[in-house]
Tab-separated table of C-alpha atoms and ligand atoms in Angstrom:
chain	number	residue	atom	x	y	z
M	468	MET	CA	0.000	0.000	0.000
M	469	SER	CA	2.563	2.533	-1.127
M	470	LEU	CA	1.415	6.171	-1.292
M	471	GLN	CA	0.170	7.372	-4.676
M	472	TYR	CA	0.898	11.085	-4.843
M	473	THR	CA	4.233	11.358	-3.102
M	474	LYS	CA	7.761	11.191	-4.481
M	475	TRP	CA	9.548	9.613	-1.533
M	476	ILE	CA	7.294	9.436	1.521
M	477	GLY	CA	5.542	6.131	2.144
M	478	LYS	CA	7.208	4.238	-0.673
M	479	GLN	CA	8.236	2.004	2.207
M	480	ARG	CA	5.082	1.572	4.257
M	481	TYR	CA	3.991	-0.666	7.124
M	482	HIS	CA	0.261	-0.851	7.775
M	483	PHE	CA	-1.246	-2.479	10.861
M	484	ALA	CA	-4.903	-3.280	11.509
M	485	GLU	CA	-4.062	-2.803	15.200
M	486	ILE	CA	-0.928	-1.651	16.953
M	487	ASP	CA	-0.052	-0.173	20.340
M	488	SER	CA	1.370	3.075	18.919
M	489	THR	CA	2.624	3.954	15.443
M	490	ASN	CA	5.196	6.311	17.010
M	491	LYS	CA	6.556	3.498	19.162
M	492	LYS	CA	6.782	1.225	16.110
M	493	ALA	CA	8.447	3.987	14.069
M	494	LYS	CA	11.086	4.485	16.760
M	495	GLU	CA	11.789	0.733	16.827
M	496	LEU	CA	12.082	0.631	13.036
M	497	ALA	CA	14.270	3.750	12.973
M	498	ALA	CA	16.592	2.148	15.516
M	499	THR	CA	17.017	-0.849	13.219
M	500	GLY	CA	17.829	1.165	10.111
M	501	ALA	CA	14.496	2.072	8.480
M	502	THR	CA	15.046	4.578	5.713
M	503	HIS	CA	14.099	8.257	5.355
M	504	GLY	CA	10.435	8.432	4.326
M	505	THR	CA	9.290	5.143	5.877
M	506	LEU	CA	5.649	5.469	6.907
M	507	ILE	CA	3.775	3.487	9.557
M	508	THR	CA	-0.027	3.590	9.559
M	509	ALA	CA	-2.692	1.802	11.600
M	510	ASP	CA	-6.467	1.399	11.671
M	511	THR	CA	-6.444	1.593	15.452
M	512	GLN	CA	-3.983	2.035	18.308
M	513	THR	CA	-4.330	0.397	21.696
M	514	ALA	CA	-1.850	2.757	23.384
M	515	GLY	CA	-1.701	5.900	21.245
M	516	VAL	CA	0.611	8.493	22.777
M	517	GLY	CA	-0.016	12.226	22.971
M	518	ARG	CA	2.200	15.099	24.063
M	519	ARG	CA	3.152	15.470	27.719
M	520	GLY	CA	2.512	11.790	28.415
M	521	ARG	CA	-1.172	11.977	27.529
M	522	SER	CA	-2.895	9.181	25.639
M	523	TRP	CA	-4.421	9.546	22.174
M	524	SER	CA	-7.887	8.094	21.685
M	525	SER	CA	-7.717	5.941	18.523
M	526	GLU	CA	-11.135	4.574	17.584
M	527	ASN	CA	-10.982	1.803	14.979
M	528	GLU	CA	-11.099	2.900	11.307
M	529	THR	CA	-12.360	6.299	12.375
M	530	GLY	CA	-9.253	8.413	12.522
M	531	ILE	CA	-5.833	8.504	10.946
M	532	TYR	CA	-2.943	7.210	13.022
M	533	MET	CA	0.422	7.456	11.288
M	534	SER	CA	4.106	8.103	11.911
M	535	LEU	CA	6.813	9.128	9.478
M	536	ILE	CA	10.511	8.379	9.881
M	537	LEU	CA	12.829	11.135	8.679
M	538	ARG	CA	16.595	11.332	8.713
M	539	PRO	CA	17.067	15.066	8.181
M	540	LYS	CA	20.347	16.938	8.204
M	541	LEU	CA	19.218	19.190	11.032
M	542	LYS	CA	20.559	20.120	14.435
M	543	PRO	CA	18.388	18.633	17.218
M	544	ASP	CA	17.301	22.094	18.375
M	545	LYS	CA	15.746	22.709	14.920
M	546	ALA	CA	13.618	19.548	14.820
M	547	SER	CA	10.569	21.325	16.226
M	548	MET	CA	10.308	23.188	12.886
M	549	LEU	CA	9.217	19.911	11.316
M	550	THR	CA	6.225	19.804	13.633
M	551	LEU	CA	5.072	23.150	12.279
M	552	VAL	CA	5.610	21.862	8.735
M	553	ALA	CA	3.445	18.835	9.547
M	554	ALA	CA	0.698	21.061	10.945
M	555	LEU	CA	0.739	23.162	7.794
M	556	ALA	CA	0.597	20.049	5.609
M	557	VAL	CA	-2.461	18.726	7.469
M	558	VAL	CA	-4.292	22.054	7.257
M	559	LYS	CA	-3.565	22.365	3.540
M	560	ALA	CA	-4.619	18.785	2.801
M	561	VAL	CA	-7.878	19.073	4.751
M	562	THR	CA	-8.640	22.481	3.249
M	563	GLU	CA	-8.143	21.150	-0.262
M	564	LEU	CA	-10.078	17.935	0.233
M	565	LEU	CA	-12.997	19.713	1.847
M	566	LYS	CA	-12.633	22.525	-0.712
M	567	ILE	CA	-13.021	25.102	2.011
M	568	GLU	CA	-11.954	28.648	1.366
M	569	GLN	CA	-9.756	29.926	4.136
M	570	SER	CA	-11.917	32.996	4.599
M	571	GLU	CA	-15.028	30.918	5.221
M	572	THR	CA	-13.659	28.420	7.656
M	573	THR	CA	-12.334	28.282	11.147
M	574	LEU	CA	-9.748	25.614	10.387
M	575	GLN	CA	-6.722	26.889	12.277
M	576	ILE	CA	-3.388	25.920	13.760
M	577	LYS	CA	-3.087	26.347	17.491
M	578	TRP	CA	0.628	26.955	17.802
M	579	PRO	CA	2.728	24.968	17.544
M	580	ASN	CA	0.882	22.007	16.097
M	581	ASP	CA	-2.715	21.340	17.095
M	582	ILE	CA	-5.252	21.689	14.315
M	583	VAL	CA	-8.540	23.090	15.496
M	584	ILE	CA	-11.849	23.629	13.795
M	585	ASN	CA	-14.589	25.714	15.343
M	586	GLY	CA	-12.478	25.927	18.471
M	587	LYS	CA	-12.011	22.190	19.037
M	588	LYS	CA	-9.099	19.903	18.223
M	589	ILE	CA	-9.190	17.580	15.210
M	590	CYS	CA	-5.499	16.752	14.943
M	591	GLY	CA	-2.508	16.321	17.208
M	592	ILE	CA	1.128	15.919	16.251
M	593	LEU	CA	3.851	14.297	18.308
M	594	THR	CA	7.418	14.735	17.071
M	595	GLU	CA	10.093	12.601	18.700
M	596	MET	CA	13.826	12.589	18.062
M	597	ILE	CA	16.268	9.726	18.139
M	598	LEU	CA	19.712	11.022	19.006
M	599	ASN	CA	23.046	9.320	18.644
M	600	GLN	CA	25.800	10.992	20.698
M	601	ASN	CA	23.822	14.231	20.635
M	602	GLN	CA	23.542	14.105	16.831
M	603	MET	CA	20.249	13.668	15.031
M	604	ASP	CA	19.798	10.061	13.975
M	605	ALA	CA	16.094	10.209	13.095
M	606	VAL	CA	12.916	12.149	13.687
M	607	VAL	CA	9.514	10.515	14.020
M	608	ILE	CA	6.503	12.659	13.203
M	609	GLY	CA	3.304	11.126	14.548
M	610	ILE	CA	-0.012	12.501	13.364
M	611	GLY	CA	-3.471	11.654	14.647
M	612	VAL	CA	-6.517	13.065	12.869
M	613	ASN	CA	-10.118	12.679	14.048
M	614	VAL	CA	-11.796	12.021	10.712
M	615	ALA	CA	-15.164	10.325	11.137
M	616	ASN	CA	-15.781	10.130	14.903
M	617	GLN	CA	-19.452	10.591	15.736
M	618	SER	CA	-18.812	11.257	19.416
M	619	PHE	CA	-16.026	11.467	21.983
M	620	PRO	CA	-15.573	10.169	25.512
M	621	GLU	CA	-17.003	12.613	28.056
M	622	GLU	CA	-13.580	13.811	29.231
M	623	LEU	CA	-12.654	14.849	25.654
M	624	ALA	CA	-16.001	16.134	24.446
M	625	ASP	CA	-15.272	19.769	25.328
M	626	ILE	CA	-11.991	19.997	23.459
M	627	ALA	CA	-12.079	17.323	20.738
M	628	THR	CA	-14.089	17.070	17.558
M	629	SER	CA	-13.870	15.342	14.178
M	630	LEU	CA	-13.949	16.569	10.615
M	631	TYR	CA	-17.215	14.683	10.176
M	632	LEU	CA	-18.869	16.289	13.195
M	633	GLU	CA	-17.888	19.782	12.050
M	634	THR	CA	-18.539	19.499	8.316
M	635	GLY	CA	-20.844	16.521	7.783
M	636	VAL	CA	-18.305	15.133	5.311
M	637	LYS	CA	-16.675	11.711	5.807
M	638	LEU	CA	-13.321	12.045	4.091
M	639	ASP	CA	-11.663	8.941	2.724
M	640	ARG	CA	-8.865	8.262	5.202
M	641	GLU	CA	-6.450	6.829	2.637
M	642	GLN	CA	-6.986	9.846	0.402
M	643	LEU	CA	-6.253	12.190	3.300
M	644	ILE	CA	-3.099	10.257	4.230
M	645	ASN	CA	-1.894	10.635	0.633
M	646	ARG	CA	-2.659	14.340	0.479
M	647	VAL	CA	-1.069	15.147	3.846
M	648	TRP	CA	2.258	13.627	2.848
M	649	GLU	CA	2.092	15.119	-0.635
M	650	GLN	CA	1.836	18.556	1.000
M	651	PHE	CA	4.484	17.697	3.561
M	652	GLU	CA	6.964	16.838	0.806
M	653	LEU	CA	6.482	20.261	-0.794
M	654	TYR	CA	7.019	22.226	2.436
M	655	TYR	CA	9.800	19.939	3.621
M	656	ALA	CA	11.770	20.632	0.422
M	657	VAL	CA	11.657	24.408	0.874
M	658	VAL	CA	12.413	24.248	4.582
M	659	MET	CA	15.402	21.967	4.112
M	660	GLU	CA	16.686	24.109	1.238
M	661	LYS	CA	16.710	27.312	3.280
M	662	GLY	CA	17.317	25.650	6.630
M	663	ASP	CA	14.364	27.401	8.207
M	664	LEU	CA	10.689	28.270	7.807
M	665	ARG	CA	11.092	31.618	6.027
M	666	ASP	CA	9.308	30.463	2.846
M	667	CYS	CA	6.250	29.050	4.612
M	668	LYS	CA	6.027	31.440	7.560
M	669	VAL	CA	3.402	33.681	5.974
M	670	GLU	CA	1.247	30.722	5.047
M	671	TYR	CA	1.585	29.214	8.520
M	672	GLU	CA	0.619	32.551	10.065
M	673	SER	CA	-2.460	32.763	7.852
M	674	PHE	CA	-3.789	29.733	9.757
M	675	LEU	CA	-2.532	30.779	13.185
M	676	ALA	CA	-5.242	30.778	15.840
M	677	ASN	CA	-5.264	33.859	18.094
M	678	LYS	CA	-3.093	35.906	15.726
M	679	ASP	CA	-3.145	39.536	16.881
M	680	GLU	CA	-5.214	38.443	19.857
M	681	LYS	CA	-4.513	38.105	23.522
M	682	VAL	CA	-2.937	34.820	24.644
M	683	LYS	CA	-1.793	33.432	27.939
M	684	ILE	CA	1.623	31.770	27.980
M	685	LEU	CA	1.703	28.988	30.529
M	686	ASP	CA	5.432	28.987	31.239
M	687	PRO	CA	6.500	26.735	34.134
M	688	ILE	CA	8.540	29.632	35.529
M	689	GLY	CA	5.563	31.997	35.439
M	690	ALA	CA	2.491	32.596	33.299
M	691	TYR	CA	2.089	35.868	31.392
M	692	THR	CA	-0.166	37.372	28.762
M	693	GLY	CA	0.494	39.200	25.530
M	694	ILE	CA	-0.614	39.557	21.931
M	695	ALA	CA	0.358	36.716	19.558
M	696	LYS	CA	2.047	38.376	16.562
M	697	GLY	CA	3.229	35.436	14.432
M	698	ILE	CA	6.222	33.110	14.335
M	699	THR	CA	9.957	33.470	13.824
M	700	ASN	CA	11.817	31.833	10.948
M	701	THR	CA	12.590	28.944	13.280
M	702	GLY	CA	9.058	28.521	14.576
M	703	GLU	CA	9.001	30.304	17.932
M	704	LEU	CA	5.791	32.165	18.714
M	705	LEU	CA	6.201	35.942	18.863
M	706	VAL	CA	4.289	37.442	21.779
M	707	ASP	CA	4.101	41.168	22.394
M	708	THR	CA	3.832	41.650	26.159
M	709	GLY	CA	3.637	45.429	25.904
M	710	THR	CA	7.179	45.912	27.126
M	711	LYS	CA	8.985	43.459	24.843
M	712	ILE	CA	8.496	40.865	22.116
M	713	GLU	CA	8.997	37.422	23.639
M	714	GLN	CA	10.052	34.493	21.440
M	715	VAL	CA	8.255	31.509	22.900
M	716	ALA	CA	9.808	28.117	22.139
M	717	SER	CA	7.616	25.026	22.109
M	718	GLY	CA	8.368	22.350	24.636
M	719	GLU	CA	7.204	22.861	28.162
M	720	VAL	CA	5.231	25.985	27.355
M	721	SER	CA	1.590	25.906	26.329
M	722	VAL	CA	-0.452	28.733	24.930
M	723	ARG	CA	-4.094	29.500	25.470
M	724	GLY	CA	-6.378	32.126	24.120
M	725	ILE	CA	-8.027	33.832	27.014
M	726	TYR	CA	-11.287	31.978	26.470
M	727	GLY	CA	-10.616	28.272	26.999
M	728	TYR	CA	-8.668	25.646	25.108
M	729	VAL	CA	-7.888	27.464	21.851
X	940	BTN	C1	-1.056	15.479	20.910
X	940	BTN	O1	-0.978	15.278	22.136
X	940	BTN	O2	-1.765	16.375	20.453
X	940	BTN	C2	-0.278	14.624	19.954
X	940	BTN	C3	-1.063	13.414	19.544
X	940	BTN	C4	-0.338	12.535	18.558
X	940	BTN	C5	-1.113	11.274	18.244
X	940	BTN	C6	-0.518	10.499	17.123
X	940	BTN	S1	-1.584	9.217	16.566
X	940	BTN	C7	-0.307	8.540	15.599
X	940	BTN	C8	0.978	8.652	16.405
X	940	BTN	N1	1.128	7.495	17.265
X	940	BTN	C9	1.036	7.821	18.559
X	940	BTN	O3	1.106	7.005	19.498
X	940	BTN	N2	0.845	9.134	18.681
X	940	BTN	C10	0.820	9.810	17.408
């Protein structure tokens, strides 16, 4: 089941009807020499992993659960840029498949990498690095998309939604997988050529939730508020606090609009 529309992603592909976590599998395969562009997909995950140790609900044949192995020539501190690239690729693919005009939709990226629609999350991205003596050996980009879910467990219902619930359209999951990686290849090429996000920054910012609005930065060393202005060429969020422009790096920090999750 090699991907149709891509040049190099998913030409080597492992598909599982059920697996614990595609990210876990990708890391195992990367450690045993899997090549750049290897894709792992599953119909369901029994132990899907989210950011900050959370779990990722993975209803059977309802969402997309996939992980890509990359071997980029990048310093480890630049790997987070690839997460932003993945977010942009998902937004572009969904926008195109649903044929939604950006001006008419609320499909947005909640920096750095959650995709939200009408204020609720439809996609999460978990990027993990495999280092060898502090050098980048591989990066695994795990993407979960809520495609056709009709409902969510009570504890997620306030923040999670699916493309089907928001649009009434049941996208073909295989088609979406193909389109996401087709887009990713395009952005990845320009980012690797320039070494940063300069050529896709404007496009990323056009989808940025809370742009020019007040956000709260939940920094472990102290929360503060400011106006989200955009991103830097390397993907930090620019926040105008009134006295200075902070460059917020992803990682331990999370960002909220002042009204709830997004
Ligand atoms: C988040 O917390 O928002 C990130 C969620 C990432 C979930 C995806 S589903 C496919 C891949 N395999 C995993 O175990 N996690 C990622």
